[in-house]
């Protein structure tokens, strides 16, 4: 039922690829997204201009990857299915809903393994635990990522069904390293600034590594679960 998967490039893409390494009669197209709202938007518009998009426009898109928790209810390794994505824009909370039919099918398939949530899309990396808790309280969102709303906004005027499954990689009680300087304007993660940020905050870095390792493992397992004939 899914013909295209969108997933952030890097470790998340690798986990999904490993999960897809199973015998499928028809494998979905896998597209690597850059990190961040602006970069993802730019990438999708560039993709739309290409020949393969106009000749083979996707009909069902699944967004996969990791996300952060804004709620005490969700811990690293938990599987979430998005009901909607929200975005703060000039103190206004904008909403974009995922496709209800596709979302219900995913819920049925994953059963008790996944929870239905509202996600906040942030235009920057949220790393302070205090800010995560405040954002959760102010928006009613349980999780946060940096691309969700941009993707739904792009497909809103196209005849494309979009659903989102992500894995929690960090809780709302611990600070993470500030990785802002490691993310380029084009949505790439630079190894050296990343290493420096991790070195400067070793305890936060350990928290990030533990949560991400767990999240990536579950991401691979969920991919296999969803895409095995």
PDB file of C-alpha atoms in Angstrom:
ATOM      1  CA  UNK A   1       0.000   0.000   0.000  1.00  0.00           C
ATOM      2  CA  UNK A   2       3.044   2.311   0.268  1.00  0.00           C
ATOM      3  CA  UNK A   3       4.848   3.253  -2.947  1.00  0.00           C
ATOM      4  CA  UNK A   4       7.313   5.839  -1.527  1.00  0.00           C
ATOM      5  CA  UNK A   5       9.208   6.190   1.754  1.00  0.00           C
ATOM      6  CA  UNK A   6      10.712   9.509   2.851  1.00  0.00           C
ATOM      7  CA  UNK A   7      13.376   9.292   5.563  1.00  0.00           C
ATOM      8  CA  UNK A   8      16.080  11.674   6.779  1.00  0.00           C
ATOM      9  CA  UNK A   9      19.489  10.863   5.300  1.00  0.00           C
ATOM     10  CA  UNK A  10      22.214   9.343   7.477  1.00  0.00           C
ATOM     11  CA  UNK A  11      21.708   6.710  10.204  1.00  0.00           C
ATOM     12  CA  UNK A  12      17.896   6.808   9.877  1.00  0.00           C
ATOM     13  CA  UNK A  13      18.075   6.069   6.147  1.00  0.00           C
ATOM     14  CA  UNK A  14      20.527   3.208   6.806  1.00  0.00           C
ATOM     15  CA  UNK A  15      18.186   1.650   9.394  1.00  0.00           C
ATOM     16  CA  UNK A  16      15.230   1.782   7.010  1.00  0.00           C
ATOM     17  CA  UNK A  17      17.351   0.288   4.211  1.00  0.00           C
ATOM     18  CA  UNK A  18      18.359  -2.591   6.478  1.00  0.00           C
ATOM     19  CA  UNK A  19      14.726  -3.104   7.451  1.00  0.00           C
ATOM     20  CA  UNK A  20      13.717  -3.212   3.790  1.00  0.00           C
ATOM     21  CA  UNK A  21      16.331  -5.859   3.051  1.00  0.00           C
ATOM     22  CA  UNK A  22      13.653  -8.512   2.850  1.00  0.00           C
ATOM     23  CA  UNK A  23      11.934 -10.336   0.015  1.00  0.00           C
ATOM     24  CA  UNK A  24       9.346  -7.961  -1.343  1.00  0.00           C
ATOM     25  CA  UNK A  25       7.435  -8.502  -4.549  1.00  0.00           C
ATOM     26  CA  UNK A  26       7.430  -4.734  -5.090  1.00  0.00           C
ATOM     27  CA  UNK A  27       9.744  -2.574  -2.944  1.00  0.00           C
ATOM     28  CA  UNK A  28       8.747   1.052  -2.291  1.00  0.00           C
ATOM     29  CA  UNK A  29      10.875   3.900  -3.620  1.00  0.00           C
ATOM     30  CA  UNK A  30      13.202   5.205  -0.896  1.00  0.00           C
ATOM     31  CA  UNK A  31      14.016   8.925  -0.866  1.00  0.00           C
ATOM     32  CA  UNK A  32      16.595  10.510   1.495  1.00  0.00           C
ATOM     33  CA  UNK A  33      15.502  13.823   3.009  1.00  0.00           C
ATOM     34  CA  UNK A  34      17.844  16.548   4.278  1.00  0.00           C
ATOM     35  CA  UNK A  35      17.458  17.636   7.915  1.00  0.00           C
ATOM     36  CA  UNK A  36      15.187  20.561   8.755  1.00  0.00           C
ATOM     37  CA  UNK A  37      12.033  22.375   7.703  1.00  0.00           C
ATOM     38  CA  UNK A  38      13.531  24.663   5.050  1.00  0.00           C
ATOM     39  CA  UNK A  39      15.879  22.042   3.590  1.00  0.00           C
ATOM     40  CA  UNK A  40      13.104  19.428   3.343  1.00  0.00           C
ATOM     41  CA  UNK A  41      10.775  21.944   1.651  1.00  0.00           C
ATOM     42  CA  UNK A  42      13.456  22.881  -0.873  1.00  0.00           C
ATOM     43  CA  UNK A  43      14.257  19.214  -1.580  1.00  0.00           C
ATOM     44  CA  UNK A  44      10.587  18.330  -2.207  1.00  0.00           C
ATOM     45  CA  UNK A  45      10.090  21.234  -4.627  1.00  0.00           C
ATOM     46  CA  UNK A  46      13.237  20.234  -6.516  1.00  0.00           C
ATOM     47  CA  UNK A  47      11.992  16.632  -6.670  1.00  0.00           C
ATOM     48  CA  UNK A  48       8.644  17.841  -8.038  1.00  0.00           C
ATOM     49  CA  UNK A  49      10.424  19.482 -10.991  1.00  0.00           C
ATOM     50  CA  UNK A  50      12.156  16.253 -12.000  1.00  0.00           C
ATOM     51  CA  UNK A  51      10.907  14.010 -14.798  1.00  0.00           C
ATOM     52  CA  UNK A  52      10.341  10.968 -12.580  1.00  0.00           C
ATOM     53  CA  UNK A  53       7.913  12.926 -10.354  1.00  0.00           C
ATOM     54  CA  UNK A  54       5.697  14.113 -13.202  1.00  0.00           C
ATOM     55  CA  UNK A  55       5.688  10.697 -14.887  1.00  0.00           C
ATOM     56  CA  UNK A  56       5.407   8.644 -11.683  1.00  0.00           C
ATOM     57  CA  UNK A  57       3.869  10.835  -9.012  1.00  0.00           C
ATOM     58  CA  UNK A  58       3.605   8.897  -5.736  1.00  0.00           C
ATOM     59  CA  UNK A  59       0.138   8.041  -4.481  1.00  0.00           C
ATOM     60  CA  UNK A  60       0.962   6.807  -0.954  1.00  0.00           C
ATOM     61  CA  UNK A  61       3.907   8.209   0.993  1.00  0.00           C
ATOM     62  CA  UNK A  62       5.191   6.983   4.350  1.00  0.00           C
ATOM     63  CA  UNK A  63       7.523   9.242   6.327  1.00  0.00           C
ATOM     64  CA  UNK A  64       9.815   7.309   8.686  1.00  0.00           C
ATOM     65  CA  UNK A  65      12.605   8.206  11.092  1.00  0.00           C
ATOM     66  CA  UNK A  66      13.316   9.340  14.643  1.00  0.00           C
ATOM     67  CA  UNK A  67      11.681  12.044  16.765  1.00  0.00           C
ATOM     68  CA  UNK A  68      12.023  13.539  20.237  1.00  0.00           C
ATOM     69  CA  UNK A  69       9.557  13.215  23.100  1.00  0.00           C
ATOM     70  CA  UNK A  70       7.773  16.247  24.573  1.00  0.00           C
ATOM     71  CA  UNK A  71       5.791  14.116  27.026  1.00  0.00           C
ATOM     72  CA  UNK A  72       6.601  11.964  30.049  1.00  0.00           C
ATOM     73  CA  UNK A  73       4.433   9.309  28.385  1.00  0.00           C
ATOM     74  CA  UNK A  74       6.992   8.490  25.673  1.00  0.00           C
ATOM     75  CA  UNK A  75      10.487   7.078  26.052  1.00  0.00           C
ATOM     76  CA  UNK A  76      13.307   6.103  23.640  1.00  0.00           C
ATOM     77  CA  UNK A  77      12.291   3.108  21.530  1.00  0.00           C
ATOM     78  CA  UNK A  78       8.555   3.870  21.593  1.00  0.00           C
ATOM     79  CA  UNK A  79       6.810   3.733  18.203  1.00  0.00           C
ATOM     80  CA  UNK A  80       4.476   6.597  17.284  1.00  0.00           C
ATOM     81  CA  UNK A  81       2.114   7.162  14.372  1.00  0.00           C
ATOM     82  CA  UNK A  82       1.294  10.796  13.610  1.00  0.00           C
ATOM     83  CA  UNK A  83      -2.297  11.964  13.585  1.00  0.00           C
ATOM     84  CA  UNK A  84      -1.284  15.524  12.692  1.00  0.00           C
ATOM     85  CA  UNK A  85       1.649  17.937  12.629  1.00  0.00           C
ATOM     86  CA  UNK A  86       1.527  21.446  14.080  1.00  0.00           C
ATOM     87  CA  UNK A  87       3.768  24.446  13.479  1.00  0.00           C
ATOM     88  CA  UNK A  88       4.196  27.735  15.340  1.00  0.00           C
ATOM     89  CA  UNK A  89       3.963  30.593  12.846  1.00  0.00           C
ATOM     90  CA  UNK A  90       3.950  34.134  14.263  1.00  0.00           C
ATOM     91  CA  UNK A  91       2.351  32.939  17.526  1.00  0.00           C
ATOM     92  CA  UNK A  92      -0.307  31.054  15.534  1.00  0.00           C
ATOM     93  CA  UNK A  93      -0.515  27.252  15.666  1.00  0.00           C
ATOM     94  CA  UNK A  94      -0.961  25.828  12.155  1.00  0.00           C
ATOM     95  CA  UNK A  95      -2.156  22.230  11.595  1.00  0.00           C
ATOM     96  CA  UNK A  96      -1.793  19.625   8.857  1.00  0.00           C
ATOM     97  CA  UNK A  97      -3.482  16.231   9.189  1.00  0.00           C
ATOM     98  CA  UNK A  98      -2.029  12.942   8.003  1.00  0.00           C
ATOM     99  CA  UNK A  99      -4.217  10.787   5.762  1.00  0.00           C
ATOM    100  CA  UNK A 100      -6.774   9.116   8.026  1.00  0.00           C
ATOM    101  CA  UNK A 101      -7.286   5.932   5.970  1.00  0.00           C
ATOM    102  CA  UNK A 102      -3.554   5.223   5.635  1.00  0.00           C
ATOM    103  CA  UNK A 103      -2.988   6.082   9.300  1.00  0.00           C
ATOM    104  CA  UNK A 104      -5.696   3.636  10.411  1.00  0.00           C
ATOM    105  CA  UNK A 105      -4.169   0.873   8.254  1.00  0.00           C
ATOM    106  CA  UNK A 106      -0.798   1.442   9.912  1.00  0.00           C
ATOM    107  CA  UNK A 107      -2.431   1.378  13.355  1.00  0.00           C
ATOM    108  CA  UNK A 108      -4.116  -1.922  12.520  1.00  0.00           C
ATOM    109  CA  UNK A 109      -0.860  -3.399  11.213  1.00  0.00           C
ATOM    110  CA  UNK A 110       1.278  -2.293  14.171  1.00  0.00           C
ATOM    111  CA  UNK A 111      -1.512  -2.801  16.738  1.00  0.00           C
ATOM    112  CA  UNK A 112      -0.324  -2.222  20.320  1.00  0.00           C
ATOM    113  CA  UNK A 113       3.234  -1.486  19.184  1.00  0.00           C
ATOM    114  CA  UNK A 114       2.398   2.124  18.244  1.00  0.00           C
ATOM    115  CA  UNK A 115       0.647   5.160  19.750  1.00  0.00           C
ATOM    116  CA  UNK A 116      -1.216   7.883  17.849  1.00  0.00           C
ATOM    117  CA  UNK A 117       0.276  11.333  18.556  1.00  0.00           C
ATOM    118  CA  UNK A 118       0.348  14.986  17.596  1.00  0.00           C
ATOM    119  CA  UNK A 119       3.773  16.161  16.439  1.00  0.00           C
ATOM    120  CA  UNK A 120       5.315  19.620  16.615  1.00  0.00           C
ATOM    121  CA  UNK A 121       7.601  20.576  13.731  1.00  0.00           C
ATOM    122  CA  UNK A 122      10.456  22.832  14.823  1.00  0.00           C
ATOM    123  CA  UNK A 123      12.661  24.940  12.550  1.00  0.00           C
ATOM    124  CA  UNK A 124      15.601  24.349  14.918  1.00  0.00           C
ATOM    125  CA  UNK A 125      17.084  21.575  17.024  1.00  0.00           C
ATOM    126  CA  UNK A 126      15.400  21.407  20.465  1.00  0.00           C
ATOM    127  CA  UNK A 127      17.951  20.158  22.982  1.00  0.00           C
ATOM    128  CA  UNK A 128      16.956  21.585  26.382  1.00  0.00           C
ATOM    129  CA  UNK A 129      14.688  19.343  28.492  1.00  0.00           C
ATOM    130  CA  UNK A 130      12.955  22.368  30.008  1.00  0.00           C
ATOM    131  CA  UNK A 131      12.076  23.729  26.561  1.00  0.00           C
ATOM    132  CA  UNK A 132      10.779  20.336  25.414  1.00  0.00           C
ATOM    133  CA  UNK A 133       8.406  20.135  28.368  1.00  0.00           C
ATOM    134  CA  UNK A 134       7.223  23.721  27.812  1.00  0.00           C
ATOM    135  CA  UNK A 135       6.600  23.135  24.099  1.00  0.00           C
ATOM    136  CA  UNK A 136       4.606  20.007  24.886  1.00  0.00           C
ATOM    137  CA  UNK A 137       2.492  21.929  27.387  1.00  0.00           C
ATOM    138  CA  UNK A 138       1.904  24.932  25.081  1.00  0.00           C
ATOM    139  CA  UNK A 139       1.101  23.012  21.874  1.00  0.00           C
ATOM    140  CA  UNK A 140      -0.470  19.777  23.091  1.00  0.00           C
ATOM    141  CA  UNK A 141       2.114  17.914  20.997  1.00  0.00           C
ATOM    142  CA  UNK A 142       3.664  14.729  22.362  1.00  0.00           C
ATOM    143  CA  UNK A 143       6.651  14.569  19.991  1.00  0.00           C
ATOM    144  CA  UNK A 144       8.876  16.908  17.972  1.00  0.00           C
ATOM    145  CA  UNK A 145      10.740  16.653  14.679  1.00  0.00           C
ATOM    146  CA  UNK A 146      12.080  19.084  12.069  1.00  0.00           C
ATOM    147  CA  UNK A 147      10.390  17.996   8.831  1.00  0.00           C
ATOM    148  CA  UNK A 148       6.841  16.681   9.410  1.00  0.00           C
ATOM    149  CA  UNK A 149       4.761  19.810   8.776  1.00  0.00           C
ATOM    150  CA  UNK A 150       6.877  20.747   5.741  1.00  0.00           C
ATOM    151  CA  UNK A 151       6.151  17.367   4.132  1.00  0.00           C
ATOM    152  CA  UNK A 152       2.394  17.469   4.798  1.00  0.00           C
ATOM    153  CA  UNK A 153       2.261  21.078   3.594  1.00  0.00           C
ATOM    154  CA  UNK A 154       3.988  20.138   0.335  1.00  0.00           C
ATOM    155  CA  UNK A 155       1.641  17.236  -0.437  1.00  0.00           C
ATOM    156  CA  UNK A 156      -1.517  19.056   0.750  1.00  0.00           C
ATOM    157  CA  UNK A 157      -2.485  20.232  -2.750  1.00  0.00           C
ATOM    158  CA  UNK A 158      -1.467  17.015  -4.504  1.00  0.00           C
ATOM    159  CA  UNK A 159      -3.490  13.803  -4.698  1.00  0.00           C
ATOM    160  CA  UNK A 160      -1.079  11.989  -2.389  1.00  0.00           C
ATOM    161  CA  UNK A 161      -1.879  10.142   0.850  1.00  0.00           C
ATOM    162  CA  UNK A 162       0.751  10.746   3.536  1.00  0.00           C
ATOM    163  CA  UNK A 163       1.254   8.913   6.835  1.00  0.00           C
ATOM    164  CA  UNK A 164       4.098   9.131   9.342  1.00  0.00           C
ATOM    165  CA  UNK A 165       5.708   6.547  11.611  1.00  0.00           C
ATOM    166  CA  UNK A 166       8.593   7.601  13.806  1.00  0.00           C
ATOM    167  CA  UNK A 167      10.524   6.209  16.757  1.00  0.00           C
ATOM    168  CA  UNK A 168      11.260   8.170  19.926  1.00  0.00           C
ATOM    169  CA  UNK A 169      15.015   8.684  20.353  1.00  0.00           C
ATOM    170  CA  UNK A 170      15.112  11.013  23.389  1.00  0.00           C
ATOM    171  CA  UNK A 171      12.908  11.725  26.401  1.00  0.00           C
ATOM    172  CA  UNK A 172      11.793  15.087  27.779  1.00  0.00           C
ATOM    173  CA  UNK A 173      13.788  14.879  31.033  1.00  0.00           C
ATOM    174  CA  UNK A 174      17.390  15.024  29.795  1.00  0.00           C
ATOM    175  CA  UNK A 175      19.286  17.692  27.868  1.00  0.00           C
ATOM    176  CA  UNK A 176      20.892  16.754  24.564  1.00  0.00           C
ATOM    177  CA  UNK A 177      24.047  18.286  23.076  1.00  0.00           C
ATOM    178  CA  UNK A 178      23.341  21.431  21.059  1.00  0.00           C
ATOM    179  CA  UNK A 179      23.812  20.147  17.516  1.00  0.00           C
ATOM    180  CA  UNK A 180      22.653  23.371  15.818  1.00  0.00           C
ATOM    181  CA  UNK A 181      26.140  24.268  14.573  1.00  0.00           C
ATOM    182  CA  UNK A 182      26.563  20.766  13.083  1.00  0.00           C
ATOM    183  CA  UNK A 183      23.521  21.068  10.783  1.00  0.00           C
ATOM    184  CA  UNK A 184      24.287  22.946   7.556  1.00  0.00           C
ATOM    185  CA  UNK A 185      21.867  25.256   5.727  1.00  0.00           C
ATOM    186  CA  UNK A 186      21.426  22.483   3.141  1.00  0.00           C
ATOM    187  CA  UNK A 187      20.319  20.015   5.832  1.00  0.00           C
ATOM    188  CA  UNK A 188      23.478  17.938   6.169  1.00  0.00           C
ATOM    189  CA  UNK A 189      25.110  16.838   9.430  1.00  0.00           C
ATOM    190  CA  UNK A 190      28.823  17.761   9.562  1.00  0.00           C
ATOM    191  CA  UNK A 191      30.992  15.173  11.365  1.00  0.00           C
ATOM    192  CA  UNK A 192      33.567  17.557  12.908  1.00  0.00           C
ATOM    193  CA  UNK A 193      31.137  20.106  14.450  1.00  0.00           C
ATOM    194  CA  UNK A 194      29.043  17.118  15.596  1.00  0.00           C
ATOM    195  CA  UNK A 195      32.055  15.574  17.344  1.00  0.00           C
ATOM    196  CA  UNK A 196      32.939  18.903  18.980  1.00  0.00           C
ATOM    197  CA  UNK A 197      29.388  19.388  20.264  1.00  0.00           C
ATOM    198  CA  UNK A 198      29.379  15.856  21.697  1.00  0.00           C
ATOM    199  CA  UNK A 199      32.818  16.350  23.306  1.00  0.00           C
ATOM    200  CA  UNK A 200      31.714  19.582  25.001  1.00  0.00           C
ATOM    201  CA  UNK A 201      28.684  17.921  26.641  1.00  0.00           C
ATOM    202  CA  UNK A 202      29.709  14.307  27.369  1.00  0.00           C
ATOM    203  CA  UNK A 203      26.748  13.389  29.606  1.00  0.00           C
ATOM    204  CA  UNK A 204      24.236  14.813  27.168  1.00  0.00           C
ATOM    205  CA  UNK A 205      26.121  13.092  24.340  1.00  0.00           C
ATOM    206  CA  UNK A 206      25.844   9.744  26.117  1.00  0.00           C
ATOM    207  CA  UNK A 207      22.110  10.313  26.481  1.00  0.00           C
ATOM    208  CA  UNK A 208      21.836  11.065  22.757  1.00  0.00           C
ATOM    209  CA  UNK A 209      23.875   8.019  21.728  1.00  0.00           C
ATOM    210  CA  UNK A 210      21.877   5.632  23.955  1.00  0.00           C
ATOM    211  CA  UNK A 211      18.519   6.932  22.788  1.00  0.00           C
ATOM    212  CA  UNK A 212      19.465   7.084  19.118  1.00  0.00           C
ATOM    213  CA  UNK A 213      20.947   3.574  19.144  1.00  0.00           C
ATOM    214  CA  UNK A 214      17.745   2.198  20.654  1.00  0.00           C
ATOM    215  CA  UNK A 215      15.545   4.235  18.299  1.00  0.00           C
ATOM    216  CA  UNK A 216      17.444   3.168  15.177  1.00  0.00           C
ATOM    217  CA  UNK A 217      17.208  -0.503  16.154  1.00  0.00           C
ATOM    218  CA  UNK A 218      13.423  -0.226  16.575  1.00  0.00           C
ATOM    219  CA  UNK A 219      13.169   1.760  13.322  1.00  0.00           C
ATOM    220  CA  UNK A 220      14.755  -1.152  11.460  1.00  0.00           C
ATOM    221  CA  UNK A 221      12.421  -3.660  13.156  1.00  0.00           C
ATOM    222  CA  UNK A 222       9.304  -1.593  12.393  1.00  0.00           C
ATOM    223  CA  UNK A 223      10.359  -1.215   8.747  1.00  0.00           C
ATOM    224  CA  UNK A 224      10.716  -5.004   8.440  1.00  0.00           C
ATOM    225  CA  UNK A 225       7.343  -5.472  10.152  1.00  0.00           C
ATOM    226  CA  UNK A 226       5.611  -3.086   7.709  1.00  0.00           C
ATOM    227  CA  UNK A 227       7.324  -4.241   4.531  1.00  0.00           C
ATOM    228  CA  UNK A 228       7.468  -8.019   4.656  1.00  0.00           C
ATOM    229  CA  UNK A 229       5.238  -9.899   2.227  1.00  0.00           C
TER     230      UNK A 229
END
